[in-house]
Tab-separated table of C-alpha atoms in Angstrom:
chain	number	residue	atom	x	y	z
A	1	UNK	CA	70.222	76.812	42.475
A	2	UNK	CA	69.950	73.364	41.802
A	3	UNK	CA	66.382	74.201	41.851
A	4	UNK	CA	66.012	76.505	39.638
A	5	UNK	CA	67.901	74.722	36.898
A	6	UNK	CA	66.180	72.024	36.939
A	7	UNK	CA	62.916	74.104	36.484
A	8	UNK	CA	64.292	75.781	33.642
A	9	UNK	CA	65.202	72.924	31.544
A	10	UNK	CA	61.757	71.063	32.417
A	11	UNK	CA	60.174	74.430	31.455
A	12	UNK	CA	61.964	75.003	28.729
A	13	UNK	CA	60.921	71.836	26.954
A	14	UNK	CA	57.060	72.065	28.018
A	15	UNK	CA	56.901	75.540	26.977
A	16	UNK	CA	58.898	75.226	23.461
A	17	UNK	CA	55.813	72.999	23.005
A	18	UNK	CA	53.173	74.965	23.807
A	19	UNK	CA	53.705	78.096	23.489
A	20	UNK	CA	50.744	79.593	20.895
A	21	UNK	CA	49.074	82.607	20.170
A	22	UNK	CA	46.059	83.045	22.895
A	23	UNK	CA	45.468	86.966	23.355
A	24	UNK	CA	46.423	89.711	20.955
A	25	UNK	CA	45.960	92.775	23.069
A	26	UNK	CA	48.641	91.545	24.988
A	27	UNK	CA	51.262	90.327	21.942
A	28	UNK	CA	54.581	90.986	23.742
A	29	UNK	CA	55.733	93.903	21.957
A	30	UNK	CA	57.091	91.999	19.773
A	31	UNK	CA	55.843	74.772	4.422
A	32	UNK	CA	57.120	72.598	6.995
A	33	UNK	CA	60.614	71.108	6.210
A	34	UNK	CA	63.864	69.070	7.718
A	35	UNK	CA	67.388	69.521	6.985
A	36	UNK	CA	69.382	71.955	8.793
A	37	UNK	CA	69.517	75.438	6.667
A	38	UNK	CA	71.004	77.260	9.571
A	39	UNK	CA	74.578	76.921	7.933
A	40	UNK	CA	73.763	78.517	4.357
A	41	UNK	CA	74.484	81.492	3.099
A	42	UNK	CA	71.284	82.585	3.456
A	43	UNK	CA	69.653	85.730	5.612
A	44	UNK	CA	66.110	84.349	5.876
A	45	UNK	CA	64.909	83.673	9.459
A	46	UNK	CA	61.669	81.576	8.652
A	47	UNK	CA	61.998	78.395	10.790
A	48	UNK	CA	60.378	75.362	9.741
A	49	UNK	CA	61.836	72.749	12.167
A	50	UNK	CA	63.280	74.208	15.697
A	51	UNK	CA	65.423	71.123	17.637
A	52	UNK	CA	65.788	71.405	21.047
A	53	UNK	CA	67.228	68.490	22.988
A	54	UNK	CA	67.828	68.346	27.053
A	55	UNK	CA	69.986	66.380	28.928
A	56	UNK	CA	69.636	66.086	32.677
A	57	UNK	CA	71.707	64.246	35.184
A	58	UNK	CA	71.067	64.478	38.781
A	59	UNK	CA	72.183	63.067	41.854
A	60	UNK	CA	69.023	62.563	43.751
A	61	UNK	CA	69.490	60.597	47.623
A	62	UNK	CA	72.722	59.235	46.002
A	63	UNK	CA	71.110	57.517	43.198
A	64	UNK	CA	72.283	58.809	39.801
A	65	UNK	CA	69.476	59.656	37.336
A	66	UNK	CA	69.629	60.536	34.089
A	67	UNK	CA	66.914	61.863	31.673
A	68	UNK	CA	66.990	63.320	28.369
A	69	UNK	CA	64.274	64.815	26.046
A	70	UNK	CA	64.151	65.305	22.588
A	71	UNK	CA	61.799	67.600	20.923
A	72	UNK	CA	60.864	68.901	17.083
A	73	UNK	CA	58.823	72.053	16.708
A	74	UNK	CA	57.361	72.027	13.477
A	75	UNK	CA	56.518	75.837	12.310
A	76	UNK	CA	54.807	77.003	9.385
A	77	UNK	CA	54.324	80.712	8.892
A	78	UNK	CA	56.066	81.325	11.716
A	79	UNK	CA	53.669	79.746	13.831
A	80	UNK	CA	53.805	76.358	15.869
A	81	UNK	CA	51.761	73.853	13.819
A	82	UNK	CA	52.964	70.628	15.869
A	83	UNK	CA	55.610	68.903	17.805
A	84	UNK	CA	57.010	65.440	18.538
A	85	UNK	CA	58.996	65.069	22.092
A	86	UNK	CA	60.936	61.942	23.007
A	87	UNK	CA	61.511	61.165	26.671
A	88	UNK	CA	64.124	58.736	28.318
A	89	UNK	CA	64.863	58.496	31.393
A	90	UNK	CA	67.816	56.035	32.009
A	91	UNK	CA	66.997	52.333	31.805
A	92	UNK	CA	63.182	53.091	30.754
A	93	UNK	CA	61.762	52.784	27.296
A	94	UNK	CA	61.027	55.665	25.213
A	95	UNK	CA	58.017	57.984	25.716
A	96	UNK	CA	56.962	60.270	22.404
A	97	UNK	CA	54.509	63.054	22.715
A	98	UNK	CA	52.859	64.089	19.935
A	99	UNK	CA	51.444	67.680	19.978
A	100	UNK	CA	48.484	69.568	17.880
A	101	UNK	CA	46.877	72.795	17.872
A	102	UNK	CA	43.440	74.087	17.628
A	103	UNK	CA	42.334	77.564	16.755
A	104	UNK	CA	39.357	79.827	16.203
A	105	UNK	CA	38.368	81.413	13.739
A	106	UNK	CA	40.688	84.888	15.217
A	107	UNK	CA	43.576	82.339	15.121
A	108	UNK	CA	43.891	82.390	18.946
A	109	UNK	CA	44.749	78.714	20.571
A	110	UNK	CA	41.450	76.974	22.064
A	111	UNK	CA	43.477	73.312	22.601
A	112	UNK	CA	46.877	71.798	22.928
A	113	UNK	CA	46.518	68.283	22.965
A	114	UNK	CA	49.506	65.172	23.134
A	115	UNK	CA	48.732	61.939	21.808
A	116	UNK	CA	51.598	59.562	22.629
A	117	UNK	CA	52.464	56.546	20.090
A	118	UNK	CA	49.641	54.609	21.037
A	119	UNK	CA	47.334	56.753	19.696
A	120	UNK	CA	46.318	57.667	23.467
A	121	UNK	CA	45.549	61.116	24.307
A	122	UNK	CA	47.645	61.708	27.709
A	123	UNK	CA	46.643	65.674	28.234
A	124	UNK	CA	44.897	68.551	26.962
A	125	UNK	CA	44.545	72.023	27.158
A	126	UNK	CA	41.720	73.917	27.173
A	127	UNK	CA	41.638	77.731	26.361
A	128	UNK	CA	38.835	79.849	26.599
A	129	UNK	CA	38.541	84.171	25.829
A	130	UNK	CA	36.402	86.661	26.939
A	131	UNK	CA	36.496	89.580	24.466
A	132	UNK	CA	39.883	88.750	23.180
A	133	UNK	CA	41.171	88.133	26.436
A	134	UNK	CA	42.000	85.127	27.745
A	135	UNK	CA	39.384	84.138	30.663
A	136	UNK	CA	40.510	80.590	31.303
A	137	UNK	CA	43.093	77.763	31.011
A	138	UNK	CA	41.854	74.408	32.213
A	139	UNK	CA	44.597	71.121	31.850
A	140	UNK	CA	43.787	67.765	32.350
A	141	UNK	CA	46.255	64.852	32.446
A	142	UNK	CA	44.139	61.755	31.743
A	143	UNK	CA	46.200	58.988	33.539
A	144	UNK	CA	46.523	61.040	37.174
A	145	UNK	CA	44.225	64.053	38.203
A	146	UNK	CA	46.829	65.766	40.985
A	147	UNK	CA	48.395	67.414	38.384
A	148	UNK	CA	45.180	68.954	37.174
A	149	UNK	CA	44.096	72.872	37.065
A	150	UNK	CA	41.749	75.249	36.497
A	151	UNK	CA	43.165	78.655	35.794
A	152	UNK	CA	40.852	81.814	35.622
A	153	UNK	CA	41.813	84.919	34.710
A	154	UNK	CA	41.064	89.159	35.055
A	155	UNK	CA	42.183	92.158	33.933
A	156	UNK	CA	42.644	95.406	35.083
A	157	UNK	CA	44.801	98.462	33.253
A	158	UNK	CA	48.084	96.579	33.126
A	159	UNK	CA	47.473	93.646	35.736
A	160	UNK	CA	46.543	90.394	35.040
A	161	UNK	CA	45.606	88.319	38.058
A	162	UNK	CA	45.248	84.094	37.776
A	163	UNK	CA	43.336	82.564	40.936
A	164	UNK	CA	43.293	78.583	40.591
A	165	UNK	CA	39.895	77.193	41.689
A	166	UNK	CA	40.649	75.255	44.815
A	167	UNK	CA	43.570	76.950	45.891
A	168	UNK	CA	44.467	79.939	47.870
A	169	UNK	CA	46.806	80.250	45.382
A	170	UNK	CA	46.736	83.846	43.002
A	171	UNK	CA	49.394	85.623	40.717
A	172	UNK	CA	49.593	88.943	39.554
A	173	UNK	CA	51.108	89.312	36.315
A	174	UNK	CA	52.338	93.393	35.638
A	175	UNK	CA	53.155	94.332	32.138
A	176	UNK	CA	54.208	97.400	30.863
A	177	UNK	CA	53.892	99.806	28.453
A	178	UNK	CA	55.248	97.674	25.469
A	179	UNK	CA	52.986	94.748	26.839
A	180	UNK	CA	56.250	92.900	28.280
A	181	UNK	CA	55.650	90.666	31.852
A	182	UNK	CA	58.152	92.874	34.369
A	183	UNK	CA	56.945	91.362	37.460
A	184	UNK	CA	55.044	88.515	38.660
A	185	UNK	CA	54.029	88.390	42.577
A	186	UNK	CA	52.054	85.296	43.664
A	187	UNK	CA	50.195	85.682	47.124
A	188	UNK	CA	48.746	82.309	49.781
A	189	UNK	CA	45.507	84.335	50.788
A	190	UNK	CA	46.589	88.064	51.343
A	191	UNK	CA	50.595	87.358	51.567
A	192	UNK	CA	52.918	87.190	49.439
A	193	UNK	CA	55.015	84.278	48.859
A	194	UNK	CA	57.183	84.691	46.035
A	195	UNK	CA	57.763	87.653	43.414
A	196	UNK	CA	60.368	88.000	40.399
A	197	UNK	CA	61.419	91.525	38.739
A	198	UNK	CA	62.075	92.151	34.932
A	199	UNK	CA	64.125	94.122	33.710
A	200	UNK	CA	65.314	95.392	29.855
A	201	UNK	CA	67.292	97.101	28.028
A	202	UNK	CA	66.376	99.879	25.408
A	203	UNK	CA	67.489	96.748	22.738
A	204	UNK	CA	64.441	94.771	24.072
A	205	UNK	CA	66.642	92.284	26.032
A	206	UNK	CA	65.982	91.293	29.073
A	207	UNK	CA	68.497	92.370	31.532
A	208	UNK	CA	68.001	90.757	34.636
A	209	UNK	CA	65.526	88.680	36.897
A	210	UNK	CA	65.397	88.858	40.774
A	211	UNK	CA	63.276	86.889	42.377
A	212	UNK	CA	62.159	86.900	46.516
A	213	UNK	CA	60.107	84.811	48.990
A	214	UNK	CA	60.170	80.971	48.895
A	215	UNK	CA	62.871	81.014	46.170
A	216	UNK	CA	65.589	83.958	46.189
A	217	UNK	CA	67.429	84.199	42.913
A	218	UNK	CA	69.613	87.213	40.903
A	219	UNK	CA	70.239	86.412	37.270
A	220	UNK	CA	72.088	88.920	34.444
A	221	UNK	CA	71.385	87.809	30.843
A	222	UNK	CA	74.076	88.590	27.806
A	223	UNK	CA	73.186	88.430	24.090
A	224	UNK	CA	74.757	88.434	20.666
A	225	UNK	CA	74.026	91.589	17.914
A	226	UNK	CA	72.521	89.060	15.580
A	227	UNK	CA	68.462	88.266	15.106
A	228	UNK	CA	66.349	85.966	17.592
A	229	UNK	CA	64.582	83.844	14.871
A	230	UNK	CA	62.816	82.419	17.890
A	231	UNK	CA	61.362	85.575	18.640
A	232	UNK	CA	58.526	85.955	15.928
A	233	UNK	CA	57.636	82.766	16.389
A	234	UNK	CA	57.339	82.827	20.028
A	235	UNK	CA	55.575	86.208	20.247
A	236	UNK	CA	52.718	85.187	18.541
A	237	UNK	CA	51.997	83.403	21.606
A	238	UNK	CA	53.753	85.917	24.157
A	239	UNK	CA	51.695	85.223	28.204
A	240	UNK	CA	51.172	81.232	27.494
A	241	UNK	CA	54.650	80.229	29.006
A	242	UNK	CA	53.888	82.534	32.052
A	243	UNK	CA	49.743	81.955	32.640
A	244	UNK	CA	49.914	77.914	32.541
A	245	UNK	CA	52.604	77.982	34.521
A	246	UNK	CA	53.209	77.453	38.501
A	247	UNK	CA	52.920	80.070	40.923
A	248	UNK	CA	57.164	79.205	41.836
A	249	UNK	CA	58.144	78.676	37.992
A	250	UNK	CA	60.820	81.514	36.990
A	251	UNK	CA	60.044	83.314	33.798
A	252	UNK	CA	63.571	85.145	33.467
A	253	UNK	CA	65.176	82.495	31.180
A	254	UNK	CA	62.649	82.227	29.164
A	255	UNK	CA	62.212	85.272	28.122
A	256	UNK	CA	66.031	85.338	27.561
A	257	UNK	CA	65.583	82.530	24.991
A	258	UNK	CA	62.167	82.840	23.484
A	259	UNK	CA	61.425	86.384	23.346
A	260	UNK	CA	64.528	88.455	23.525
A	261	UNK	CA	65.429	90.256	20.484
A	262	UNK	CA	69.087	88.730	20.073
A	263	UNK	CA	70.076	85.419	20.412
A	264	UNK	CA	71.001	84.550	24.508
A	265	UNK	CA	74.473	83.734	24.535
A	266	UNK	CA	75.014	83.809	28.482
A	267	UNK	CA	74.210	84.352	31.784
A	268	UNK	CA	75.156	84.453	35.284
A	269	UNK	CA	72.951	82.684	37.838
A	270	UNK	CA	73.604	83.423	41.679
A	271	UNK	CA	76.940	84.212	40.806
A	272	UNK	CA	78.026	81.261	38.574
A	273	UNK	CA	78.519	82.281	35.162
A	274	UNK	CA	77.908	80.525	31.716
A	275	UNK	CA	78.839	81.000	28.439
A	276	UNK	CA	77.056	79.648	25.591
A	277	UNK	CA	78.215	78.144	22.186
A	278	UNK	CA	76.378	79.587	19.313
A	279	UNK	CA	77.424	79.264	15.583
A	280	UNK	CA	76.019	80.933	12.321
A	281	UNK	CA	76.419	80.898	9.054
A	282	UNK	CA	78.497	83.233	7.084
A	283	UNK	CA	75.461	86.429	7.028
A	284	UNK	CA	75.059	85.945	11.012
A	285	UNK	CA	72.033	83.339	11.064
A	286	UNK	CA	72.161	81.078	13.853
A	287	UNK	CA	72.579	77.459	13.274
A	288	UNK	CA	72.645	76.423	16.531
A	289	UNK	CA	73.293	77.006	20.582
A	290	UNK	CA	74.471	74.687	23.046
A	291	UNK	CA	73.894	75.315	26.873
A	292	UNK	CA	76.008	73.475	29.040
A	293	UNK	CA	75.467	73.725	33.194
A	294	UNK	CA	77.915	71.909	35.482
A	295	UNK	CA	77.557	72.084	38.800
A	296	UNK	CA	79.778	68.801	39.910
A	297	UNK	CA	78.387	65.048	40.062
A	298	UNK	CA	74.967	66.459	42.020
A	299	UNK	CA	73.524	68.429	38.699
A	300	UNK	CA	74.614	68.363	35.258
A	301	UNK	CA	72.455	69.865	32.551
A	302	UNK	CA	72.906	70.373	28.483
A	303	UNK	CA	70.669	71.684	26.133
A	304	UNK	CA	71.385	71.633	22.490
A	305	UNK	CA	69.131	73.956	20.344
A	306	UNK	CA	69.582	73.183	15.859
A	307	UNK	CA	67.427	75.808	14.218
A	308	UNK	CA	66.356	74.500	10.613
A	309	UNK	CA	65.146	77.122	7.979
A	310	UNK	CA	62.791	77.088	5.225
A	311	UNK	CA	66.173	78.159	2.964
């Protein structure tokens, strides 16, 4: 469990980042400015600034560590035109990320690139399509090749299969008919080693993820009747969270809090439940959410989400 959590909040960070449009035929279904809006009176869900801050503590050999990450999404059009993340862990100096986009001339992502404050590019993605379709995802970190990939990329009805060039490595992605990721099985050669299971409900939600092999986990998901603004923004960009990811990453929570069609107000994982704090303003527009997980003096993770408006 401890895991898994820890995943999550890493992944939820990266991915708030760089999520991006990169292939419309499989869309999900589904003027920048500060200051906080999400307490008006107002109904309008266009996002220009979307805060989300994460707070790890961990236990790790019986030394305490402590990190915490600090990230603005800048959004214009309901798309993600930039970001700036600050990273800290505990008695180091500050790291800051800053991240751009580059598009074609079909608006799909061809690079995601972070420049820290130095004016030093640290990594870069590269994004390349084959009639629409995304063929390729190559990422380089410039200081330290290990965590380098190459990601290619076929299709067939409503599989999409990513083999990593070196690796024995492959994932199948299955969507289904409303283009929505309800399984992904990763296979070492010919056997599999891990697969999670989507499901929804007729609102759009997901219900639950189950996932088997090297990491066994059972998670519900519980939502609020008002509007996701995250999801337009994030479904303009629908597979990148799941094809740049690792073959182990879960994609459950994340489709809870980027792509569901109400805002994610709880869940249970493996039996421990959590409830979220969310408040709105006075038409039902969420302000903010903040995700607490305590498991005890081993793991301790918070993640505070503002959501600023245009008005």
């Amino acid at each position: 469990m401890k895991k898994i959590l820890l995943l999550l909040c890493a992944f939820t960070v990266i991915t708030a980042c760089e999520n991006e449009p990169l292939d419309p035929d499989f869309a999900g279904g589904n003027n920048n400015g500060g200051g906080n809006n999400g307490g008006s009176d107002s109904a309008d869900l266009t996002l220009s600034v979307y805060e989300l801050d994460t707070d790890t503590a961990i236990n790790f050999l019986g030394i305490p560590i402590q990190t915490v990450t600090n990230s603005d999404i800048n959004i214009s059009d309901n798309k993600i035109v930039s970001s700036t993340t600050v990273f800290q862990v505990e008695g180091a100096p500050n790291e800051t990320e800053n991240q751009s986009f580059t598009r074609n001339a079909q608006g799909q992502i061809t690079s995601n690139v972070s420049v820290n404050s130095n004016g030093v590019t640290t990594n870069e993605y590269i994004i390349s399509y084959t009639n629409g379709q995304i063929s390729q995802i190559t990422y380089d970190y410039f200081e330290d090749d290990f965590d380098d990939y190459t990601y290619n990329f076929t299709y067939d009805g409503n599989l999409i299969t990513r083999t990593e060039v070196g690796s024995n490595i492959s994932t199948v992605f299955t969507v289904d008919g409303f283009d929505r990721v309800i399984k992904k099985e990763s296979f070492d050669g010919t056997t599999s080693i891990q697969v999670e299971t989507i499901t929804y409900n007729g609102l759009g939600n997901i219900s639950s993820s189950v996932g088997t092999g090297e990491l066994d986990s059972n998670y519900t998901y519980s939502f609020d009747d008002n509007t996701n603004p995250l999801q337009i923004v994030y479904n303009d960009n629908y597979l990148l969270n799941f094809l740049s990811d690792d073959y182990s990453d879960e994609i459950g929570p994340l489709i809870a809090q980027f792509h569901s069609t109400n805002n994610w107000n709880g869940a249970t994982f493996n039996g421990d439940t959590f409830t979220f704090d969310l408040e709105y303003n006075a038409v039902g527009r969420i302000a903010s959410r903040d995700i607490a997980y305590d498991f005890g003096p081993d793991l301790m993770v918070e993640i505070n989400e503002r959501f600023n408006y245009v008005n």
